[in-house]
Short mmCIF file of C-alpha atoms and ligand atoms in Angstrom, two decimals:
data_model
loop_
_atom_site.label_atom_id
_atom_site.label_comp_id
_atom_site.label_asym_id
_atom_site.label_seq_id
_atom_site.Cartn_x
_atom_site.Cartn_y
_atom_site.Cartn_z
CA UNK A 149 -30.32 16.21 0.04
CA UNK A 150 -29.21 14.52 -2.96
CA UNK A 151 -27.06 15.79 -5.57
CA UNK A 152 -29.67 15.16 -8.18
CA UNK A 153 -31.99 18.19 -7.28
CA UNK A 154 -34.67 16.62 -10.41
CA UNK A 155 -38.11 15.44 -9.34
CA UNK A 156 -39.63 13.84 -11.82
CA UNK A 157 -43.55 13.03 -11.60
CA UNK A 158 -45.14 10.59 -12.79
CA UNK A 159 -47.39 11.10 -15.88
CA UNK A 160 -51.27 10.81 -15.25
CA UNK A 161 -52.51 9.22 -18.55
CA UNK A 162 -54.41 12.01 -20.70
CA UNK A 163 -52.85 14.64 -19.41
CA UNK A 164 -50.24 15.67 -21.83
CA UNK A 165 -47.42 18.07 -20.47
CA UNK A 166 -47.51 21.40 -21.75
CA UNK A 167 -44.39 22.27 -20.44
CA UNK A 168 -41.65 20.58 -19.83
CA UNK A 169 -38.28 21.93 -18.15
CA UNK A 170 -35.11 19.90 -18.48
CA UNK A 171 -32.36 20.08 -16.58
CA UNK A 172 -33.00 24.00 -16.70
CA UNK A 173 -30.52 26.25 -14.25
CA UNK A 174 -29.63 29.93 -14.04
CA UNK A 175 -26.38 31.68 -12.91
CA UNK A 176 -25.82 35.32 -12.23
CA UNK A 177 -21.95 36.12 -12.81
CA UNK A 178 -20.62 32.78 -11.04
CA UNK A 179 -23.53 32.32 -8.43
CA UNK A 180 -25.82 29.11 -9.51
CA UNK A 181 -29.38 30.57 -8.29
CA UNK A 182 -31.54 27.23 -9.92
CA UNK A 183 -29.96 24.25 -9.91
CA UNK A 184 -30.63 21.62 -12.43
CA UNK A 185 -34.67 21.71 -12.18
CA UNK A 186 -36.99 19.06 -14.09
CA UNK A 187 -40.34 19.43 -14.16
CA UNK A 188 -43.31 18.88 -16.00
CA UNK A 189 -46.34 20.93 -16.05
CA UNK A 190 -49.87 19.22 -17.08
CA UNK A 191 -52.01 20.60 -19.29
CA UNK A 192 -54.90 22.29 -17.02
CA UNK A 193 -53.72 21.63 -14.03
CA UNK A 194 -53.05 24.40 -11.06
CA UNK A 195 -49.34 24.01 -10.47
CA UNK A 196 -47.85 26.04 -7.56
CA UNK A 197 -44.19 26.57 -7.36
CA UNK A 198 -43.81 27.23 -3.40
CA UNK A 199 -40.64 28.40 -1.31
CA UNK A 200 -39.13 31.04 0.65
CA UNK A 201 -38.13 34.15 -0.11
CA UNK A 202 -35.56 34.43 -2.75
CA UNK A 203 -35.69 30.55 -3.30
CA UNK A 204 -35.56 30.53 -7.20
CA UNK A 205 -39.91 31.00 -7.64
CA UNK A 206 -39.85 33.97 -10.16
CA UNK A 207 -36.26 32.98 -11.60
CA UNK A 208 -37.76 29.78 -12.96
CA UNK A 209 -41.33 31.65 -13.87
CA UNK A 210 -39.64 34.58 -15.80
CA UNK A 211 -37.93 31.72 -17.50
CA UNK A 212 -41.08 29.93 -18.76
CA UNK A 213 -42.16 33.07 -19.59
CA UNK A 214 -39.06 34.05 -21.64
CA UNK A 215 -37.97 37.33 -19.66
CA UNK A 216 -34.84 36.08 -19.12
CA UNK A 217 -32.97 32.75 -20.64
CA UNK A 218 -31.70 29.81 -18.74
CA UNK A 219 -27.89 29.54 -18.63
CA UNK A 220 -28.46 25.97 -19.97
CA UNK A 221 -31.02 23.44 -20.06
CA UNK A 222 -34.30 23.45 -21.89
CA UNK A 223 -38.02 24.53 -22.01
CA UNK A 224 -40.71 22.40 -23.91
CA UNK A 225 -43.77 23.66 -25.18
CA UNK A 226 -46.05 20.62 -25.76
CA UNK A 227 -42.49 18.74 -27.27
CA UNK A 228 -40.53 21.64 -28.73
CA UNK A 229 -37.96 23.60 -26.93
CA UNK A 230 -38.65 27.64 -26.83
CA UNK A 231 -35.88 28.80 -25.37
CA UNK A 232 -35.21 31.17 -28.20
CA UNK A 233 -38.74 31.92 -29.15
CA UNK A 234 -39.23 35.50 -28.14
CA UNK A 235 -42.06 36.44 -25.18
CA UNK A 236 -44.26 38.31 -27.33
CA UNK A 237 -44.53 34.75 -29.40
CA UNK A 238 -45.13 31.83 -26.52
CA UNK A 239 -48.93 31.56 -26.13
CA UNK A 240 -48.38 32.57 -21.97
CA UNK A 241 -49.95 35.95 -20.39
CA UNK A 242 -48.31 36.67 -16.89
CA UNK A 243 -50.00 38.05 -13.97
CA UNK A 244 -47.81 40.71 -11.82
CA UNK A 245 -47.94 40.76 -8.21
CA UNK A 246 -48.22 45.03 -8.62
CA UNK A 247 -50.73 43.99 -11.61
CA UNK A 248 -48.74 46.41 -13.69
CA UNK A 249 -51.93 48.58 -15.10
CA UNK A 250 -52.03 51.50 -17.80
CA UNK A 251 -52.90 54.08 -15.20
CA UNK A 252 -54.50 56.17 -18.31
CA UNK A 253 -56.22 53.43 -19.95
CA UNK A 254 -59.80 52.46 -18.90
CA UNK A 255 -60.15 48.69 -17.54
CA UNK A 256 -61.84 48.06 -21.04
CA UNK A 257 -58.67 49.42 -22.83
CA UNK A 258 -56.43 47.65 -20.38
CA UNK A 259 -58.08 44.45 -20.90
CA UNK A 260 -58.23 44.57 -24.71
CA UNK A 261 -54.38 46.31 -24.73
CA UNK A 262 -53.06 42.37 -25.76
CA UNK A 263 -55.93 42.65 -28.56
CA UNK A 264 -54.74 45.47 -29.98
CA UNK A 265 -51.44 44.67 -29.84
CA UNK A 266 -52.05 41.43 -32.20
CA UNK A 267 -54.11 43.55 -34.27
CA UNK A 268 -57.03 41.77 -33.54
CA UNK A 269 -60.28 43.50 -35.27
CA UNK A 270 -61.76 45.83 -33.33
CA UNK A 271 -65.52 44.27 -33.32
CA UNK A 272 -63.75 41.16 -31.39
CA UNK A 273 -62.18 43.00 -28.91
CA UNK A 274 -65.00 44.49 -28.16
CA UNK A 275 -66.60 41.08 -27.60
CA UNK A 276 -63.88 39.54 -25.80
CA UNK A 277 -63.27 42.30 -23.59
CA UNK A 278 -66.96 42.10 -22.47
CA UNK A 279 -66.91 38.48 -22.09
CA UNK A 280 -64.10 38.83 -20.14
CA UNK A 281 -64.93 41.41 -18.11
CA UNK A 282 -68.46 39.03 -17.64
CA UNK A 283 -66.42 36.09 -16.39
CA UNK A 284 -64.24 38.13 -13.59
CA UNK A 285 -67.25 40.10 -12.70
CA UNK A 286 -66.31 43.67 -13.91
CA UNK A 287 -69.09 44.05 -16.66
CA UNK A 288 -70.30 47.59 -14.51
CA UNK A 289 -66.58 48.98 -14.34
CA UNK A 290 -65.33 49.08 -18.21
CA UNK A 291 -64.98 52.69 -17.66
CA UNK A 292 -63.19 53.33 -14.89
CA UNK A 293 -59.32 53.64 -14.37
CA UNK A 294 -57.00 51.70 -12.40
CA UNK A 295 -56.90 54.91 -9.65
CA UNK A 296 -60.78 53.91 -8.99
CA UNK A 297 -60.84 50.68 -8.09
CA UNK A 298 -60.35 48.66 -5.25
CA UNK A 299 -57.21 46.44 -4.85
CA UNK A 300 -59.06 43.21 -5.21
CA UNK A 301 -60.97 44.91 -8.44
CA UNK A 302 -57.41 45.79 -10.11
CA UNK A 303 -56.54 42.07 -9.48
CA UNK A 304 -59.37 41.07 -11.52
CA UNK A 305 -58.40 43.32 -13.96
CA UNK A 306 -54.93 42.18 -14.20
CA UNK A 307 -56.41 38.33 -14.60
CA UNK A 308 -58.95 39.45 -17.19
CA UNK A 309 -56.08 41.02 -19.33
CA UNK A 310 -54.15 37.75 -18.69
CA UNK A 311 -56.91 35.44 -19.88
CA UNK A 312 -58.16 37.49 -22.75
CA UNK A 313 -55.96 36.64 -25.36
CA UNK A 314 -56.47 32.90 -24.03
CA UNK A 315 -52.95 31.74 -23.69
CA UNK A 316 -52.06 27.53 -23.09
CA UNK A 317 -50.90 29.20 -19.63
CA UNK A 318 -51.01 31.66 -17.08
CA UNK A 319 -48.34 32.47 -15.28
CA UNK A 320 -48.78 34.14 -11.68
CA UNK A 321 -46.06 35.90 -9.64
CA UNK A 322 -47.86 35.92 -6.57
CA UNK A 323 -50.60 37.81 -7.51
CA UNK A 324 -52.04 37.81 -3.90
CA UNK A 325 -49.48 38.94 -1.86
CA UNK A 326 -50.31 42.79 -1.87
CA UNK A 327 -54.02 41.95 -0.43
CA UNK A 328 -55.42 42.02 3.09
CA UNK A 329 -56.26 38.98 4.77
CA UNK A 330 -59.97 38.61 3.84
CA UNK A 331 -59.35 39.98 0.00
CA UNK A 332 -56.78 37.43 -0.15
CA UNK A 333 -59.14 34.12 0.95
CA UNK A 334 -61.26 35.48 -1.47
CA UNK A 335 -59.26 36.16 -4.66
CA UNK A 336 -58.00 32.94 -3.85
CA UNK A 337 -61.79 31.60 -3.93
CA UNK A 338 -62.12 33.15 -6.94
CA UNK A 339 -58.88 32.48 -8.81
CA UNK A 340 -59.08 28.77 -8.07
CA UNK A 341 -62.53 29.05 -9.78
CA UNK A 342 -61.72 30.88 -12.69
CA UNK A 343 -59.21 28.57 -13.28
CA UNK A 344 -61.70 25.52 -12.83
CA UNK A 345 -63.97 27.13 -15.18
CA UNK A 346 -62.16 28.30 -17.98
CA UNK A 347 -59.56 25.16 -18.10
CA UNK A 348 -56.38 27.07 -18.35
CA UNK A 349 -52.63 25.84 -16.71
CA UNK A 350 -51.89 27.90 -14.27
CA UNK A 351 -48.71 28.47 -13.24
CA UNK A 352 -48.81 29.99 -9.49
CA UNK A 353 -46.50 31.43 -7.65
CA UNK A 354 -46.42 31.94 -3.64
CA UNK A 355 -44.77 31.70 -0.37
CA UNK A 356 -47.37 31.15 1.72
CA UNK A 357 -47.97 27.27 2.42
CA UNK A 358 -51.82 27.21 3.09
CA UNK A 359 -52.14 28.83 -0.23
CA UNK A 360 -50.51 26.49 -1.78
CA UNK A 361 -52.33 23.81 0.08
CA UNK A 362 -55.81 24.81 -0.13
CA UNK A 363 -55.25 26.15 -4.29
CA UNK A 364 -53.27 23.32 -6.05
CA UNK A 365 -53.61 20.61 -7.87
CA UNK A 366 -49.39 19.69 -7.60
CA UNK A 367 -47.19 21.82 -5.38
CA UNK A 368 -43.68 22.56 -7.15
CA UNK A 369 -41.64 22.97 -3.05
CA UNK A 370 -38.01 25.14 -3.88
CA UNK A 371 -35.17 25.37 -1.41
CA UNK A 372 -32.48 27.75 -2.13
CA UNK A 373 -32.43 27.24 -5.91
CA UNK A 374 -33.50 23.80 -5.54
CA UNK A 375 -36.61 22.03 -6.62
CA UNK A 376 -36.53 19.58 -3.90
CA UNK A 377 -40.41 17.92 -3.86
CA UNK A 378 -43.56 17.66 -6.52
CA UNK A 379 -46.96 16.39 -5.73
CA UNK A 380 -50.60 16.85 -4.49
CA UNK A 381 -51.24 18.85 -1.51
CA UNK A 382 -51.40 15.24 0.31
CA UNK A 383 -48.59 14.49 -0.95
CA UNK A 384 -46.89 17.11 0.18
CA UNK A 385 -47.91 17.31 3.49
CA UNK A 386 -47.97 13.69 4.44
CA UNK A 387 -45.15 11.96 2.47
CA UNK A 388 -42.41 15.09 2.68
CA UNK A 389 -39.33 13.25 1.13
CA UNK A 390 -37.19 16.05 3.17
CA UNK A 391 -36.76 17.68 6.61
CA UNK A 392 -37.28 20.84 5.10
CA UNK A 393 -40.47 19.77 3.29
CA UNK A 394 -41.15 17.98 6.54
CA UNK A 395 -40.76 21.39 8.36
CA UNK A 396 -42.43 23.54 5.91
CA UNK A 397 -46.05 22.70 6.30
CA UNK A 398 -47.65 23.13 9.20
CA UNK A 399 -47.16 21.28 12.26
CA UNK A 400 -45.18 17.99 12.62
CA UNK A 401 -43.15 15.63 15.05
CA UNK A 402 -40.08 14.83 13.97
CA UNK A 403 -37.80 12.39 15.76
CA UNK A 404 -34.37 10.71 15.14
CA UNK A 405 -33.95 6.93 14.21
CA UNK A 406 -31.76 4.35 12.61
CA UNK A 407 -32.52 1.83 10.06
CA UNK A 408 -30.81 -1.81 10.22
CA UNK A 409 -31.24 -4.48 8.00
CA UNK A 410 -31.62 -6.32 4.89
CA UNK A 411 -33.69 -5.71 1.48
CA UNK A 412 -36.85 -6.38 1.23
CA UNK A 413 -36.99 -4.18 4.54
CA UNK A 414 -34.90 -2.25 6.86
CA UNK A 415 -35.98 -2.55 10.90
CA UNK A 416 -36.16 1.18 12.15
CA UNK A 417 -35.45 2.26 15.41
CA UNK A 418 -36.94 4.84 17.06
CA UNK A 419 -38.04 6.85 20.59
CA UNK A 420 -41.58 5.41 19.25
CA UNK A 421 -40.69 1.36 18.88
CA UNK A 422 -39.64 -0.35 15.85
CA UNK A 423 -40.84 0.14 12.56
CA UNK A 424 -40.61 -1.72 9.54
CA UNK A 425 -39.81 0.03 6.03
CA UNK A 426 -37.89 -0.65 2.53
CA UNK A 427 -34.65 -1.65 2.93
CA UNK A 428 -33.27 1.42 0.66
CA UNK A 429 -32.98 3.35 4.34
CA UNK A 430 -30.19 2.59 5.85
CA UNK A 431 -28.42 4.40 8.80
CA UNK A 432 -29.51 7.46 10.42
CA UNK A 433 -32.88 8.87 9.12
CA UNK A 434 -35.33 11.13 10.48
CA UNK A 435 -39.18 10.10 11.28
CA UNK A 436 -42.29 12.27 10.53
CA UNK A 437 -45.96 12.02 11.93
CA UNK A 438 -48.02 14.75 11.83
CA UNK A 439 -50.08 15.76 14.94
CA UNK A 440 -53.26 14.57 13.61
CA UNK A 441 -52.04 10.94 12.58
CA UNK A 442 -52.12 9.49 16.41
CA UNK A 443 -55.13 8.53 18.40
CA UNK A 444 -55.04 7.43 21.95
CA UNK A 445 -55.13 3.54 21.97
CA UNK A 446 -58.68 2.42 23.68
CA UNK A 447 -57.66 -1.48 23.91
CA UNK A 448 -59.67 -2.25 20.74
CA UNK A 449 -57.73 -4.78 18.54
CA UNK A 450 -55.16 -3.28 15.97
CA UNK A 451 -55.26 -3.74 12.55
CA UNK A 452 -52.34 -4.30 10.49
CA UNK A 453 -49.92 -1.76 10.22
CA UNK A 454 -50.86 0.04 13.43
CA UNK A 455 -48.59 0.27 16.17
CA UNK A 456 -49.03 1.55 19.77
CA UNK A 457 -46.26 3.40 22.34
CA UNK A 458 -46.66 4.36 25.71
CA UNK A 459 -45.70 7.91 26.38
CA UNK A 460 -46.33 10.37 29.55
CA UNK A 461 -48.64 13.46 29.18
CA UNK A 462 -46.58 16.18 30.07
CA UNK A 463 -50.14 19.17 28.44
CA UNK A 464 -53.78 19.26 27.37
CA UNK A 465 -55.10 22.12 25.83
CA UNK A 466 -58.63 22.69 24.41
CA UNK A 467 -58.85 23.98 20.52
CA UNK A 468 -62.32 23.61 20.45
CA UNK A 469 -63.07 20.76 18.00
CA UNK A 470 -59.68 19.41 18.73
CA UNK A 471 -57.07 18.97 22.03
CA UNK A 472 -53.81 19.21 21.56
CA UNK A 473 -51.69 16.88 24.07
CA UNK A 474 -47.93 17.34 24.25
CA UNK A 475 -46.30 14.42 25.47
CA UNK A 476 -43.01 12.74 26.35
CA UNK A 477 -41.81 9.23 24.65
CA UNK A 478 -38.63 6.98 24.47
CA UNK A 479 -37.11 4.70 26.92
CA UNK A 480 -36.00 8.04 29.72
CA UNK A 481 -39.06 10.49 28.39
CA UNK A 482 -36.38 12.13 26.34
CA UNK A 483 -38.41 12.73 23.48
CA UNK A 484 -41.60 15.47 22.90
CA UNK A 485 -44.60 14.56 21.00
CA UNK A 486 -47.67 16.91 20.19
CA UNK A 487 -50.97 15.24 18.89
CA UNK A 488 -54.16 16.19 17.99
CA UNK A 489 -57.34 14.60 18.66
CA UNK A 490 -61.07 15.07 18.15
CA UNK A 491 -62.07 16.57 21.50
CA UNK A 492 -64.33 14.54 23.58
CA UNK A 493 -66.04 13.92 26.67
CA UNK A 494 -62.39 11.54 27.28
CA UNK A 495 -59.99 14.02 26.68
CA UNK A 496 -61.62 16.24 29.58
CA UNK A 497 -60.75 13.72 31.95
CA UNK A 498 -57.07 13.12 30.67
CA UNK A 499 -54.41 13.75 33.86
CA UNK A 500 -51.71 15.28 33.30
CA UNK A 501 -48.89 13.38 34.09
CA UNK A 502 -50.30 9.84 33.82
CA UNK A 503 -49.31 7.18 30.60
CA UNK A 504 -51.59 7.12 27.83
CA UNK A 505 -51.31 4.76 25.12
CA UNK A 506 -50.35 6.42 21.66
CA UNK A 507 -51.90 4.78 18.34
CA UNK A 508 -51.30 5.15 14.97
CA UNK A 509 -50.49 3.58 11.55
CA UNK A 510 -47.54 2.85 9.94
CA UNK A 511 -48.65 4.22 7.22
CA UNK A 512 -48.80 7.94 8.47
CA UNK A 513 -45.01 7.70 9.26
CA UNK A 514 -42.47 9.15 7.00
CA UNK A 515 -38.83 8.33 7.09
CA UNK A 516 -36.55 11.06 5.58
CA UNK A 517 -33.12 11.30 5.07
CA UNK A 518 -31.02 13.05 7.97
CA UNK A 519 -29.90 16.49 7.08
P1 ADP B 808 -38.05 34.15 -5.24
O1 ADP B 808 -38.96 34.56 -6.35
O2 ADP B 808 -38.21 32.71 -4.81
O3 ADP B 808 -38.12 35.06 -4.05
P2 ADP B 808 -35.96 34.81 -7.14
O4 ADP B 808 -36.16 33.81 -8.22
O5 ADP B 808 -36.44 36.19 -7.38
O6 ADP B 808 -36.53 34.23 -5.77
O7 ADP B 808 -34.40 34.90 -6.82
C1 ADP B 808 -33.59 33.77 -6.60
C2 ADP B 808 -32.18 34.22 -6.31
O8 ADP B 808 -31.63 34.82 -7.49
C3 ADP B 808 -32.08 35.26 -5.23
O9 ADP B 808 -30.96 34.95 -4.45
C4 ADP B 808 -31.90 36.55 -5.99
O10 ADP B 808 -31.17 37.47 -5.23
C5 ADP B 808 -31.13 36.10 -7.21
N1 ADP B 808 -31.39 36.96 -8.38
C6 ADP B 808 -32.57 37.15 -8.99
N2 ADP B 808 -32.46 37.98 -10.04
C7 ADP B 808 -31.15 38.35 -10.09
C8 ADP B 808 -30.37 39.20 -10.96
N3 ADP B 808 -30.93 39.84 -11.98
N4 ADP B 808 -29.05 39.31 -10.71
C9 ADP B 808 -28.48 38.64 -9.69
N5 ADP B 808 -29.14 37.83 -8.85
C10 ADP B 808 -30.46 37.68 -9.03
MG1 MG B 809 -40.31 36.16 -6.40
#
């Protein structure tokens, strides 16, 4: 990893940030728990910030938020830094994973409580709370307390109180994590809805990488205080610029190489044949293909990029829709391989044990720095 933990993305034209963190980093006594993070957070996009347990996730959320301050560093809101405006005064509503509920308040009072608060009239509570209550499908449970719903139902509560006094951003601590399995892939349903349809930032947190895939418009990854990758889903998965992003999602095959060469492009070496890439790699690198980026090489002609390896099947076993085949490459079989392929009338006939021709593009290959 590089000393300079920053990512910085690239602007999308007409979507302004709404927040901006510079070089933003928190200590407790002498231990550095963020280091220097940039990022930049569109207006109404679904960011997820993504990482393992006690990576930094709700340090840097609580910081947007204004629960705690950065030790240095600052936090832009649409251009001006609000690192000492107060949380009652940044237009943000935060979403607690325990939803944090008035026990003794109905859900209509606990959805109008930030109403009241800013002494909004009490005819437009009224109508905002039902509207509210409308869009997260409560409208029949206004009168009930927190003790009478279900889990999922106090969720939507929580989110309806978050979105009623229609904050530039919402800011969830993983909201999700206290559900059951099903609830969960259905809040998540929801949520990702919500968020389509009323046009809000939300800021998401979770730990869970399929989450994060299947919610996201940008993923936000964190590594031990680190903010170590930003970008789509795709990105994300299929250009990790780190063995631990690399690692992180789902499955993947990572093998060593070595790059040689000079600019424009570096000749890699690897258990899989020679690749070609920009000359910026040099010396020993890592090389990631996911499982689902090889085919097995028919004899039709290759287009450019694609490159083909001979490698022994060592496994087949049936998914369903798709085989998985574990196999052995480089020049003594010193090397395991697992790919994933459409299943077929072919792959039922695949011996174990024979070569097979591996396929795939160049394209589909990431090279990452070693360790
Ligand atoms: P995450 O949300 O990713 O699980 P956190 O942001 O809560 O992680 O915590 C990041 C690190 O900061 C952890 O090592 C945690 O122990 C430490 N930390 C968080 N809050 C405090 C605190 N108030 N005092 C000391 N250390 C803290
Ligand atoms: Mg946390």
């Amino acid at each position: 990893m590089t000393a300079q933990n920053s990512v910085t993305a690239g602007l999308m034209v007409g979507t302004p940030n709404v927040i901006q963190l510079v070089g933003v980093t928190k200590s407790y006594k002498t231990v550095e728990v963020l280091k220097p993070v940039d990022l930049d957070i569109r207006d109404g996009e679904f960011l997820t910030i993504l990482g393992p347990s006690g990576s930094g996730k709700t340090t840097i959320l609580r910081m947007i938020g204004g629960f705690t301050p950065p030790s240095s560093g600052r936090i832009l809101l649409r251009g001006t830094d609000i690192v000492h405006v107060p949380i009652y005064k940044r237009p943000f509503n935060t979403v607690f994973q325990d939803y944090a509920l008035f026990p003794h308040m109905t859900v209509a009072r606990n959805v109008g409580y930030g109403l009241r608060i800013r002494k909004t009239p009490q005819a437009e509570i009224k109508r905002r709370v039902e509207a509210v209550l409308e869009t997260v499908n409560l409208a029949d449970k206004a009168g009930r307390y927190p003790a009478e719903l279900s889990g999922g139902q106090r969720q939507r509560v929580a989110l309806a109180r978050a979105i009623v006094c229609e904050p530039q951003v919402i800011l969830l601590d993983e909201p999700l994590a206290a559900l059951d399995a099903e609830l969960r892939r259905s809040m998540q349903e929801f949520l990702k809805d919500l968020q389509r349809r009323i046009r809000t930032t939300f800021v998401f947190i979770t730990h869970d990488q399929e989450e994060a895939i299947s919610m996201s418009d940008r993923i936000a990854v964190m590594d031990h205080g680190n903010l170590v990758q930003v970008g789509t889903p795709q990105e994300i998965y299929y250009k990790p610029k780190s063995e631990f992003v690399a690692k992180f999602f789902g499955e993947n095959n990572i093998l060593p190489a070595s790059a040689s060469g000079s600019p424009p492009l570096a000749v890699i070496e690897s258990p899989l044949g020679k690749h070609w890439a920009p000359a910026d790699h040099q010396g020993a690198l890592l090389f990631a293909i996911r499982p689902e980026s090889f085919r097995l090489h028919d004899g039709s002609d290759l287009s450019a990029g694609e490159r083909v390896a001979k490698a022994r099947l060592d496994s087949v076993t049936f998914l369903g829709a798709t085989t998985q085949l574990s196999l052995s490459v480089g020049a003594s079989d010193e090397h395991r391989v697992k790919i994933r392929i459409p299943t077929a009338l072919s792959t039922q006939n695949l011996v174990v044990g024979s070569d097979v021709m591996l396929r795939w593009s160049e394209t589909d290959v990431s090279f990452l720095p070693k360790g």
